[in-house]
Amino acid sequence: MDKKEKIRHFLQEILTRKGDSESFADDDSLLLGGRIDSLNILEIVGFLEKEFGYDLSEQEFDPNNFDSVETIAQLIRS
Amino acid sequence: MAIGTAYWLFQYPIFERELDWFSSTFNAPFVTQFILAYTLVFFVMAWLLLLLSRKWADHWLFKKPVRNLFLFYTGMLVLASYAPLPRPAWLSLWVILIIAGKYLWFLAYALSNRGKEKTPVSLIELFHFQPFWGSTNVPFPKGEANLRKIEAKSPLDLATVQLKGLKLMLWSSLLLLVFSLFDQIVFGAHGFIDPFLQGLPVLPRLNNVIHQYLVGKVFPRSICWMVLVANFLRILLDVSSFGGTFVATCRMCGFNALRNTYKPLEAKSIAEFYNRVYYYFKELLVDFFFYPTYFRFFKQHPRLRIFFATFAAAGFGNALFHFLRDITLIIKLGLWNALAGFQTYLLYCVILGTAIGVSQLRSIGRPPQNRGFLSTVFVLFFYCLIMVLDDPLRSWSIIDYCSFIINLFLPFAR
């Protein structure tokens, strides 16, 4: 599984747990669309730290970077 | 948007009530005469601040712009409270602080965005400080940068958003009507159905019940509980109707803002209720207190990390927001007495922060639908009760409030 696939899989898991079974595209807005919240973002941060060793404390944090599969993938690429 | 803001700023500035109070209390009619001049002074200062924060983004002053903004504002409060200033300077400083206090969190959002924006400061950023769809001290819907992200991108989007806005406006208007009827029927507030309610029994307000308890005239316990529940429902209806109206108008202007209140009575946990009832206030706390704390402390202890960040937001952030919001109390009581009078609200924040923190930890990795009806009852009971401590008057001590709460439970208490 590539990075993007792993991210998508994790987001799917979060949504399923929240009872949201609707599908989503890579560029679908999940945060601004109200499908994930701040606590979910922390789960994603935890996932990125654990899975990819990504350290977010060194940069300015912007929750909008966690809006979609695409923006998260971009974040860890940068 | 600019025309709408200018109109609202001129006709209904959000600081009008506080300035009227200030002007009459200190016999300073020039405050209301020069209200526009003071407002302009504040807006020019805010614009310069935003300009400098972009130009010198790497300067130590602007590395943590939001923290420094609040330190500066607090410093000015101390100066206005204790420095022996000449009367005109003293009055002017308080007026600017009252106006700035209303826009503090708007400015904080604009400053926090300065590192992410490469564009020059636009006047639109300032116009968003008093959006014509309405706001409280809490920016609806968050900052101007967020507004650009949620703007409808196509004619189809625009039509969809506007229809959603219209639907929400109908719902909010209905809630406003229910709120008004509820207030009149249950609490005997003045209103359009007054003539039909003559002679009917009504409930006293919560503050009155507590006051009567403290002077020894205790209401029957059943009445106290009814007042608690009615007070909770009243607050819920109030927040739902005004928040809904702001968001609906914003949507009708083409911005796909999320709802402020979303089915709060379906919440299955304390944290979920907080998330559902006043979304934009919760977001403010999350953006300025929760995330910064989360990324800074206890990185090796995931659960403690979440609890501490939640407490920083729902406890500390909540307390700071309300202390600065009630600036007229600081002027009236003096800074030190205002802090001392804040003790009950502080206890409210500590209990709320702890409860939401524990609730967050319990909800991680757990599907919400697994929790039943009893969870909802417990959540609503918790908020009904804790609202006793949400003291707007700062008039009684923690012991007074706690004694009232104990009296609600103990059959042998007075």
PDB file of C-alpha atoms in Angstrom, chain B residues 97-377:
ATOM      1  CA  LEU B  97      -9.855  48.570  25.007  1.00  0.00           C
ATOM      2  CA  ILE B  98     -13.629  48.031  24.919  1.00  0.00           C
ATOM      3  CA  ILE B  99     -13.670  48.236  21.108  1.00  0.00           C
ATOM      4  CA  ALA B 100     -10.535  46.092  20.744  1.00  0.00           C
ATOM      5  CA  GLY B 101     -12.002  43.548  23.182  1.00  0.00           C
ATOM      6  CA  LYS B 102     -14.943  42.977  20.857  1.00  0.00           C
ATOM      7  CA  TYR B 103     -12.662  42.277  17.896  1.00  0.00           C
ATOM      8  CA  LEU B 104      -9.844  40.524  19.769  1.00  0.00           C
ATOM      9  CA  TRP B 105     -10.526  37.045  18.432  1.00  0.00           C
ATOM     10  CA  PHE B 106     -11.122  38.334  14.892  1.00  0.00           C
ATOM     11  CA  LEU B 107      -7.696  39.944  15.087  1.00  0.00           C
ATOM     12  CA  ALA B 108      -6.257  36.734  16.514  1.00  0.00           C
ATOM     13  CA  TYR B 109      -7.577  34.757  13.522  1.00  0.00           C
ATOM     14  CA  ALA B 110      -6.186  37.352  11.098  1.00  0.00           C
ATOM     15  CA  LEU B 111      -2.775  37.298  12.838  1.00  0.00           C
ATOM     16  CA  SER B 112      -2.617  33.512  13.051  1.00  0.00           C
ATOM     17  CA  ASN B 113      -3.094  33.394   9.318  1.00  0.00           C
ATOM     18  CA  ARG B 114      -0.250  35.785   8.556  1.00  0.00           C
ATOM     19  CA  GLY B 115       2.369  33.094   7.962  1.00  0.00           C
ATOM     20  CA  LYS B 116       0.205  31.152   5.535  1.00  0.00           C
ATOM     21  CA  GLU B 117      -0.748  34.089   3.343  1.00  0.00           C
ATOM     22  CA  LYS B 118       1.646  35.520   0.826  1.00  0.00           C
ATOM     23  CA  THR B 119      -0.853  38.112  -0.317  1.00  0.00           C
ATOM     24  CA  PRO B 120      -0.770  41.673   1.077  1.00  0.00           C
ATOM     25  CA  VAL B 121      -3.235  42.643   3.794  1.00  0.00           C
ATOM     26  CA  SER B 122      -6.554  43.392   2.167  1.00  0.00           C
ATOM     27  CA  LEU B 123      -9.261  45.620   3.533  1.00  0.00           C
ATOM     28  CA  ILE B 124     -11.595  42.618   3.330  1.00  0.00           C
ATOM     29  CA  GLU B 125      -9.742  41.161   6.329  1.00  0.00           C
ATOM     30  CA  LEU B 126     -10.789  44.181   8.373  1.00  0.00           C
ATOM     31  CA  PHE B 127     -14.325  44.170   7.001  1.00  0.00           C
ATOM     32  CA  HIS B 128     -14.712  40.640   8.262  1.00  0.00           C
ATOM     33  CA  PHE B 129     -14.285  41.979  11.834  1.00  0.00           C
ATOM     34  CA  GLN B 130     -17.952  42.914  11.808  1.00  0.00           C
ATOM     35  CA  PRO B 131     -19.593  40.627   9.260  1.00  0.00           C
ATOM     36  CA  PHE B 132     -23.033  41.846   8.291  1.00  0.00           C
ATOM     37  CA  TRP B 133     -24.562  38.418   8.932  1.00  0.00           C
ATOM     38  CA  GLY B 134     -23.827  39.052  12.614  1.00  0.00           C
ATOM     39  CA  SER B 135     -21.477  37.717  15.225  1.00  0.00           C
ATOM     40  CA  THR B 136     -20.760  37.826  18.922  1.00  0.00           C
ATOM     41  CA  ASN B 137     -17.179  38.145  20.240  1.00  0.00           C
ATOM     42  CA  VAL B 138     -16.796  34.766  18.535  1.00  0.00           C
ATOM     43  CA  PRO B 139     -16.052  35.104  14.824  1.00  0.00           C
ATOM     44  CA  PHE B 140     -18.735  33.486  12.665  1.00  0.00           C
ATOM     45  CA  PRO B 141     -17.537  31.485  10.709  1.00  0.00           C
ATOM     46  CA  LYS B 142     -13.921  31.637  11.992  1.00  0.00           C
ATOM     47  CA  GLY B 143     -11.500  33.961  10.207  1.00  0.00           C
ATOM     48  CA  GLU B 144     -11.486  35.620   6.836  1.00  0.00           C
ATOM     49  CA  ALA B 145      -9.086  32.984   5.470  1.00  0.00           C
ATOM     50  CA  ASN B 146     -11.650  30.308   6.250  1.00  0.00           C
ATOM     51  CA  LEU B 147     -14.290  32.369   4.521  1.00  0.00           C
ATOM     52  CA  ARG B 148     -12.337  32.253   1.269  1.00  0.00           C
ATOM     53  CA  LYS B 149     -12.019  28.467   1.544  1.00  0.00           C
ATOM     54  CA  ILE B 150     -15.743  27.911   1.979  1.00  0.00           C
ATOM     55  CA  GLU B 151     -16.894  30.337  -0.700  1.00  0.00           C
ATOM     56  CA  ALA B 152     -19.060  28.666  -3.371  1.00  0.00           C
ATOM     57  CA  LYS B 153     -16.854  27.869  -6.368  1.00  0.00           C
ATOM     58  CA  SER B 154     -19.484  27.442  -9.089  1.00  0.00           C
ATOM     59  CA  PRO B 155     -23.043  28.603  -9.849  1.00  0.00           C
ATOM     60  CA  LEU B 156     -24.303  25.150  -8.843  1.00  0.00           C
ATOM     61  CA  ASP B 157     -22.424  25.368  -5.508  1.00  0.00           C
ATOM     62  CA  LEU B 158     -23.826  28.832  -4.952  1.00  0.00           C
ATOM     63  CA  ALA B 159     -27.406  27.723  -5.584  1.00  0.00           C
ATOM     64  CA  THR B 160     -26.971  24.717  -3.265  1.00  0.00           C
ATOM     65  CA  VAL B 161     -25.429  26.808  -0.487  1.00  0.00           C
ATOM     66  CA  GLN B 162     -28.097  29.480  -0.779  1.00  0.00           C
ATOM     67  CA  LEU B 163     -30.868  26.905  -0.579  1.00  0.00           C
ATOM     68  CA  LYS B 164     -29.198  25.390   2.488  1.00  0.00           C
ATOM     69  CA  GLY B 165     -29.057  28.914   3.914  1.00  0.00           C
ATOM     70  CA  LEU B 166     -32.730  29.501   3.263  1.00  0.00           C
ATOM     71  CA  LYS B 167     -33.660  26.205   4.900  1.00  0.00           C
ATOM     72  CA  LEU B 168     -31.541  27.003   7.951  1.00  0.00           C
ATOM     73  CA  MET B 169     -33.030  30.495   8.145  1.00  0.00           C
ATOM     74  CA  LEU B 170     -36.536  29.020   8.294  1.00  0.00           C
ATOM     75  CA  TRP B 171     -35.448  26.608  11.014  1.00  0.00           C
ATOM     76  CA  SER B 172     -33.674  29.362  12.991  1.00  0.00           C
ATOM     77  CA  SER B 173     -36.685  31.675  12.728  1.00  0.00           C
ATOM     78  CA  LEU B 174     -38.872  28.894  14.071  1.00  0.00           C
ATOM     79  CA  LEU B 175     -36.425  28.358  16.943  1.00  0.00           C
ATOM     80  CA  LEU B 176     -36.439  32.108  17.624  1.00  0.00           C
ATOM     81  CA  LEU B 177     -40.227  32.006  17.870  1.00  0.00           C
ATOM     82  CA  VAL B 178     -40.104  28.969  20.169  1.00  0.00           C
ATOM     83  CA  PHE B 179     -37.440  30.709  22.280  1.00  0.00           C
ATOM     84  CA  SER B 180     -39.590  33.808  22.628  1.00  0.00           C
ATOM     85  CA  LEU B 181     -42.719  31.785  23.499  1.00  0.00           C
ATOM     86  CA  PHE B 182     -40.735  29.630  25.944  1.00  0.00           C
ATOM     87  CA  ASP B 183     -39.316  32.701  27.694  1.00  0.00           C
ATOM     88  CA  GLN B 184     -42.763  34.266  27.994  1.00  0.00           C
ATOM     89  CA  ILE B 185     -44.691  31.156  29.039  1.00  0.00           C
ATOM     90  CA  VAL B 186     -42.124  29.577  31.342  1.00  0.00           C
ATOM     91  CA  PHE B 187     -40.324  32.604  32.804  1.00  0.00           C
ATOM     92  CA  GLY B 188     -42.966  35.304  32.318  1.00  0.00           C
ATOM     93  CA  ALA B 189     -40.805  37.499  30.081  1.00  0.00           C
ATOM     94  CA  HIS B 190     -42.565  40.423  28.381  1.00  0.00           C
ATOM     95  CA  GLY B 191     -43.707  39.738  24.832  1.00  0.00           C
ATOM     96  CA  PHE B 192     -46.467  39.521  22.311  1.00  0.00           C
ATOM     97  CA  ILE B 193     -48.574  36.889  24.146  1.00  0.00           C
ATOM     98  CA  ASP B 194     -48.586  38.797  27.454  1.00  0.00           C
ATOM     99  CA  PRO B 195     -52.375  39.423  27.441  1.00  0.00           C
ATOM    100  CA  PHE B 196     -53.105  35.676  27.265  1.00  0.00           C
ATOM    101  CA  LEU B 197     -50.820  34.776  30.143  1.00  0.00           C
ATOM    102  CA  GLN B 198     -52.157  37.106  32.832  1.00  0.00           C
ATOM    103  CA  GLY B 199     -52.316  35.366  36.191  1.00  0.00           C
ATOM    104  CA  LEU B 200     -50.668  32.132  35.076  1.00  0.00           C
ATOM    105  CA  PRO B 201     -47.869  30.795  37.300  1.00  0.00           C
ATOM    106  CA  VAL B 202     -44.321  31.189  35.956  1.00  0.00           C
ATOM    107  CA  LEU B 203     -40.920  29.943  37.071  1.00  0.00           C
ATOM    108  CA  PRO B 204     -38.369  32.293  38.644  1.00  0.00           C
ATOM    109  CA  ARG B 205     -35.014  32.880  36.902  1.00  0.00           C
ATOM    110  CA  LEU B 206     -32.078  30.776  38.077  1.00  0.00           C
ATOM    111  CA  ASN B 207     -30.261  33.805  39.536  1.00  0.00           C
ATOM    112  CA  ASN B 208     -33.331  34.691  41.535  1.00  0.00           C
ATOM    113  CA  VAL B 209     -33.640  31.123  42.859  1.00  0.00           C
ATOM    114  CA  ILE B 210     -29.989  31.155  43.991  1.00  0.00           C
ATOM    115  CA  HIS B 211     -30.348  34.635  45.498  1.00  0.00           C
ATOM    116  CA  GLN B 212     -33.470  33.612  47.420  1.00  0.00           C
ATOM    117  CA  TYR B 213     -31.686  30.500  48.661  1.00  0.00           C
ATOM    118  CA  LEU B 214     -28.785  32.615  49.935  1.00  0.00           C
ATOM    119  CA  VAL B 215     -31.073  34.961  51.858  1.00  0.00           C
ATOM    120  CA  GLY B 216     -32.852  31.993  53.427  1.00  0.00           C
ATOM    121  CA  LYS B 217     -36.024  31.933  51.329  1.00  0.00           C
ATOM    122  CA  VAL B 218     -35.592  28.517  49.757  1.00  0.00           C
ATOM    123  CA  PHE B 219     -37.840  27.512  46.866  1.00  0.00           C
ATOM    124  CA  PRO B 220     -39.195  23.931  46.977  1.00  0.00           C
ATOM    125  CA  ARG B 221     -36.637  21.491  45.578  1.00  0.00           C
ATOM    126  CA  SER B 222     -38.976  20.483  42.737  1.00  0.00           C
ATOM    127  CA  ILE B 223     -39.139  24.127  41.589  1.00  0.00           C
ATOM    128  CA  CYS B 224     -35.324  24.393  41.758  1.00  0.00           C
ATOM    129  CA  TRP B 225     -34.944  21.369  39.501  1.00  0.00           C
ATOM    130  CA  MET B 226     -37.585  22.646  37.082  1.00  0.00           C
ATOM    131  CA  VAL B 227     -35.752  25.978  36.922  1.00  0.00           C
ATOM    132  CA  LEU B 228     -32.463  24.199  36.202  1.00  0.00           C
ATOM    133  CA  VAL B 229     -33.964  22.248  33.300  1.00  0.00           C
ATOM    134  CA  ALA B 230     -35.860  25.278  31.937  1.00  0.00           C
ATOM    135  CA  ASN B 231     -32.736  27.450  32.195  1.00  0.00           C
ATOM    136  CA  PHE B 232     -30.760  24.848  30.251  1.00  0.00           C
ATOM    137  CA  LEU B 233     -33.418  24.612  27.512  1.00  0.00           C
ATOM    138  CA  ARG B 234     -33.629  28.405  27.309  1.00  0.00           C
ATOM    139  CA  ILE B 235     -29.872  28.734  26.770  1.00  0.00           C
ATOM    140  CA  LEU B 236     -29.973  25.946  24.180  1.00  0.00           C
ATOM    141  CA  LEU B 237     -32.799  27.644  22.253  1.00  0.00           C
ATOM    142  CA  ASP B 238     -31.039  31.001  22.453  1.00  0.00           C
ATOM    143  CA  VAL B 239     -27.700  29.714  21.114  1.00  0.00           C
ATOM    144  CA  SER B 240     -29.398  27.618  18.413  1.00  0.00           C
ATOM    145  CA  SER B 241     -31.517  30.495  17.135  1.00  0.00           C
ATOM    146  CA  PHE B 242     -28.940  33.295  17.028  1.00  0.00           C
ATOM    147  CA  GLY B 243     -26.123  31.027  15.757  1.00  0.00           C
ATOM    148  CA  GLY B 244     -28.429  29.549  13.140  1.00  0.00           C
ATOM    149  CA  THR B 245     -29.459  33.003  11.930  1.00  0.00           C
ATOM    150  CA  PHE B 246     -25.809  34.098  11.512  1.00  0.00           C
ATOM    151  CA  VAL B 247     -24.846  30.937   9.633  1.00  0.00           C
ATOM    152  CA  ALA B 248     -28.005  30.983   7.475  1.00  0.00           C
ATOM    153  CA  THR B 249     -27.342  34.573   6.359  1.00  0.00           C
ATOM    154  CA  CYS B 250     -23.702  33.733   5.701  1.00  0.00           C
ATOM    155  CA  ARG B 251     -24.808  30.766   3.567  1.00  0.00           C
ATOM    156  CA  MET B 252     -27.275  32.907   1.641  1.00  0.00           C
ATOM    157  CA  CYS B 253     -24.289  35.125   0.746  1.00  0.00           C
ATOM    158  CA  GLY B 254     -22.606  32.098  -0.821  1.00  0.00           C
ATOM    159  CA  PHE B 255     -20.342  30.792   1.971  1.00  0.00           C
ATOM    160  CA  ASN B 256     -20.783  27.157   2.863  1.00  0.00           C
ATOM    161  CA  ALA B 257     -20.401  27.571   6.632  1.00  0.00           C
ATOM    162  CA  LEU B 258     -21.035  24.658   8.971  1.00  0.00           C
ATOM    163  CA  ARG B 259     -23.956  24.922  11.363  1.00  0.00           C
ATOM    164  CA  ASN B 260     -23.253  26.410  14.783  1.00  0.00           C
ATOM    165  CA  THR B 261     -25.618  24.098  16.648  1.00  0.00           C
ATOM    166  CA  TYR B 262     -26.296  20.614  15.374  1.00  0.00           C
ATOM    167  CA  LYS B 263     -28.713  18.268  17.186  1.00  0.00           C
ATOM    168  CA  PRO B 264     -27.232  18.798  20.668  1.00  0.00           C
ATOM    169  CA  LEU B 265     -29.878  16.641  22.349  1.00  0.00           C
ATOM    170  CA  GLU B 266     -28.534  13.624  20.454  1.00  0.00           C
ATOM    171  CA  ALA B 267     -25.059  13.942  21.974  1.00  0.00           C
ATOM    172  CA  LYS B 268     -23.886  10.766  23.652  1.00  0.00           C
ATOM    173  CA  SER B 269     -20.911  12.222  25.498  1.00  0.00           C
ATOM    174  CA  ILE B 270     -19.951  15.435  27.293  1.00  0.00           C
ATOM    175  CA  ALA B 271     -17.344  16.244  24.626  1.00  0.00           C
ATOM    176  CA  GLU B 272     -19.793  15.570  21.797  1.00  0.00           C
ATOM    177  CA  PHE B 273     -22.395  17.890  23.320  1.00  0.00           C
ATOM    178  CA  TYR B 274     -19.805  20.669  23.595  1.00  0.00           C
ATOM    179  CA  ASN B 275     -18.927  20.118  19.951  1.00  0.00           C
ATOM    180  CA  ARG B 276     -22.553  20.237  18.856  1.00  0.00           C
ATOM    181  CA  VAL B 277     -23.912  23.150  20.834  1.00  0.00           C
ATOM    182  CA  TYR B 278     -21.695  26.155  19.994  1.00  0.00           C
ATOM    183  CA  TYR B 279     -19.410  24.977  17.208  1.00  0.00           C
ATOM    184  CA  TYR B 280     -17.626  28.269  16.450  1.00  0.00           C
ATOM    185  CA  PHE B 281     -16.750  28.932  20.087  1.00  0.00           C
ATOM    186  CA  LYS B 282     -15.425  25.392  20.372  1.00  0.00           C
ATOM    187  CA  GLU B 283     -13.424  25.907  17.164  1.00  0.00           C
ATOM    188  CA  LEU B 284     -11.938  29.119  18.583  1.00  0.00           C
ATOM    189  CA  LEU B 285     -10.793  27.223  21.672  1.00  0.00           C
ATOM    190  CA  VAL B 286      -9.459  24.378  19.543  1.00  0.00           C
ATOM    191  CA  ASP B 287      -7.528  26.690  17.187  1.00  0.00           C
ATOM    192  CA  PHE B 288      -5.945  28.930  19.827  1.00  0.00           C
ATOM    193  CA  PHE B 289      -5.510  26.616  22.818  1.00  0.00           C
ATOM    194  CA  PHE B 290      -6.024  22.959  21.950  1.00  0.00           C
ATOM    195  CA  TYR B 291      -3.683  22.544  18.953  1.00  0.00           C
ATOM    196  CA  PRO B 292      -0.822  24.717  20.285  1.00  0.00           C
ATOM    197  CA  THR B 293      -0.855  22.811  23.608  1.00  0.00           C
ATOM    198  CA  TYR B 294      -1.148  19.451  21.888  1.00  0.00           C
ATOM    199  CA  PHE B 295       1.950  20.025  19.761  1.00  0.00           C
ATOM    200  CA  ARG B 296       3.984  21.376  22.642  1.00  0.00           C
ATOM    201  CA  PHE B 297       3.448  19.158  25.687  1.00  0.00           C
ATOM    202  CA  PHE B 298       3.646  15.465  26.654  1.00  0.00           C
ATOM    203  CA  LYS B 299       4.524  14.091  23.224  1.00  0.00           C
ATOM    204  CA  GLN B 300       5.550  10.778  24.753  1.00  0.00           C
ATOM    205  CA  HIS B 301       2.266  10.329  26.639  1.00  0.00           C
ATOM    206  CA  PRO B 302      -0.584  10.230  24.098  1.00  0.00           C
ATOM    207  CA  ARG B 303      -3.500  10.114  26.549  1.00  0.00           C
ATOM    208  CA  LEU B 304      -2.100  12.760  28.879  1.00  0.00           C
ATOM    209  CA  ARG B 305      -1.308  14.839  25.791  1.00  0.00           C
ATOM    210  CA  ILE B 306      -4.949  14.837  24.677  1.00  0.00           C
ATOM    211  CA  PHE B 307      -6.297  15.436  28.171  1.00  0.00           C
ATOM    212  CA  PHE B 308      -3.943  18.347  28.838  1.00  0.00           C
ATOM    213  CA  ALA B 309      -4.677  19.987  25.473  1.00  0.00           C
ATOM    214  CA  THR B 310      -8.421  19.592  26.041  1.00  0.00           C
ATOM    215  CA  PHE B 311      -8.133  21.087  29.496  1.00  0.00           C
ATOM    216  CA  ALA B 312      -6.086  23.993  28.127  1.00  0.00           C
ATOM    217  CA  ALA B 313      -8.907  24.724  25.672  1.00  0.00           C
ATOM    218  CA  ALA B 314     -12.134  24.030  27.578  1.00  0.00           C
ATOM    219  CA  GLY B 315     -10.685  25.122  30.924  1.00  0.00           C
ATOM    220  CA  PHE B 316      -8.047  27.820  30.517  1.00  0.00           C
ATOM    221  CA  GLY B 317      -9.123  29.141  27.091  1.00  0.00           C
ATOM    222  CA  ASN B 318     -12.752  29.252  28.127  1.00  0.00           C
ATOM    223  CA  ALA B 319     -11.882  31.191  31.309  1.00  0.00           C
ATOM    224  CA  LEU B 320      -9.648  33.672  29.451  1.00  0.00           C
ATOM    225  CA  PHE B 321     -12.284  34.266  26.769  1.00  0.00           C
ATOM    226  CA  HIS B 322     -15.011  35.056  29.295  1.00  0.00           C
ATOM    227  CA  PHE B 323     -12.811  37.133  31.589  1.00  0.00           C
ATOM    228  CA  LEU B 324     -11.750  39.393  28.707  1.00  0.00           C
ATOM    229  CA  ARG B 325     -15.248  39.410  27.216  1.00  0.00           C
ATOM    230  CA  ASP B 326     -16.756  40.903  30.377  1.00  0.00           C
ATOM    231  CA  ILE B 327     -14.585  44.012  30.266  1.00  0.00           C
ATOM    232  CA  THR B 328     -17.315  46.185  31.775  1.00  0.00           C
ATOM    233  CA  LEU B 329     -17.034  44.102  34.960  1.00  0.00           C
ATOM    234  CA  ILE B 330     -13.276  44.784  35.028  1.00  0.00           C
ATOM    235  CA  ILE B 331     -13.976  48.514  34.781  1.00  0.00           C
ATOM    236  CA  LYS B 332     -16.799  48.365  37.333  1.00  0.00           C
ATOM    237  CA  LEU B 333     -15.138  46.147  39.940  1.00  0.00           C
ATOM    238  CA  GLY B 334     -11.458  46.898  39.255  1.00  0.00           C
ATOM    239  CA  LEU B 335      -9.038  44.327  37.853  1.00  0.00           C
ATOM    240  CA  TRP B 336      -8.258  42.587  41.140  1.00  0.00           C
ATOM    241  CA  ASN B 337     -11.873  42.379  42.333  1.00  0.00           C
ATOM    242  CA  ALA B 338     -12.967  41.189  38.873  1.00  0.00           C
ATOM    243  CA  LEU B 339     -10.401  38.385  39.147  1.00  0.00           C
ATOM    244  CA  ALA B 340     -11.578  37.510  42.651  1.00  0.00           C
ATOM    245  CA  GLY B 341     -15.216  37.565  41.500  1.00  0.00           C
ATOM    246  CA  PHE B 342     -14.282  35.217  38.680  1.00  0.00           C
ATOM    247  CA  GLN B 343     -13.669  32.308  41.106  1.00  0.00           C
ATOM    248  CA  THR B 344     -17.008  30.581  40.481  1.00  0.00           C
ATOM    249  CA  TYR B 345     -16.639  30.781  36.711  1.00  0.00           C
ATOM    250  CA  LEU B 346     -13.113  29.459  37.117  1.00  0.00           C
ATOM    251  CA  LEU B 347     -14.466  26.445  38.987  1.00  0.00           C
ATOM    252  CA  TYR B 348     -17.005  26.000  36.163  1.00  0.00           C
ATOM    253  CA  CYS B 349     -14.119  25.971  33.650  1.00  0.00           C
ATOM    254  CA  VAL B 350     -12.051  23.517  35.715  1.00  0.00           C
ATOM    255  CA  ILE B 351     -14.982  21.085  36.007  1.00  0.00           C
ATOM    256  CA  LEU B 352     -15.931  21.499  32.346  1.00  0.00           C
ATOM    257  CA  GLY B 353     -12.317  21.138  31.131  1.00  0.00           C
ATOM    258  CA  THR B 354     -11.796  17.997  33.220  1.00  0.00           C
ATOM    259  CA  ALA B 355     -15.118  16.457  32.173  1.00  0.00           C
ATOM    260  CA  ILE B 356     -14.556  17.125  28.463  1.00  0.00           C
ATOM    261  CA  GLY B 357     -10.962  15.852  28.748  1.00  0.00           C
ATOM    262  CA  VAL B 358     -12.088  12.573  30.331  1.00  0.00           C
ATOM    263  CA  SER B 359     -14.926  12.311  27.815  1.00  0.00           C
ATOM    264  CA  GLN B 360     -12.479  12.815  24.900  1.00  0.00           C
ATOM    265  CA  LEU B 361     -10.243  10.044  26.209  1.00  0.00           C
ATOM    266  CA  ARG B 362     -13.196   7.701  26.584  1.00  0.00           C
ATOM    267  CA  SER B 363     -14.443   8.384  23.065  1.00  0.00           C
ATOM    268  CA  ILE B 364     -11.181   7.689  21.208  1.00  0.00           C
ATOM    269  CA  GLY B 365     -11.596   4.634  19.033  1.00  0.00           C
ATOM    270  CA  ARG B 366     -15.150   4.035  20.252  1.00  0.00           C
ATOM    271  CA  PRO B 367     -18.130   4.212  17.906  1.00  0.00           C
ATOM    272  CA  PRO B 368     -20.628   6.766  19.268  1.00  0.00           C
ATOM    273  CA  GLN B 369     -23.665   4.659  18.372  1.00  0.00           C
ATOM    274  CA  ASN B 370     -22.624   2.054  20.946  1.00  0.00           C
ATOM    275  CA  ARG B 371     -23.738   4.353  23.743  1.00  0.00           C
ATOM    276  CA  GLY B 372     -27.371   4.334  24.698  1.00  0.00           C
ATOM    277  CA  PHE B 373     -30.160   6.636  25.843  1.00  0.00           C
ATOM    278  CA  LEU B 374     -28.799   6.771  29.388  1.00  0.00           C
ATOM    279  CA  SER B 375     -25.606   8.405  28.113  1.00  0.00           C
ATOM    280  CA  THR B 376     -27.681  11.231  26.623  1.00  0.00           C
ATOM    281  CA  VAL B 377     -29.601  11.664  29.892  1.00  0.00           C
TER     282      VAL B 377
END
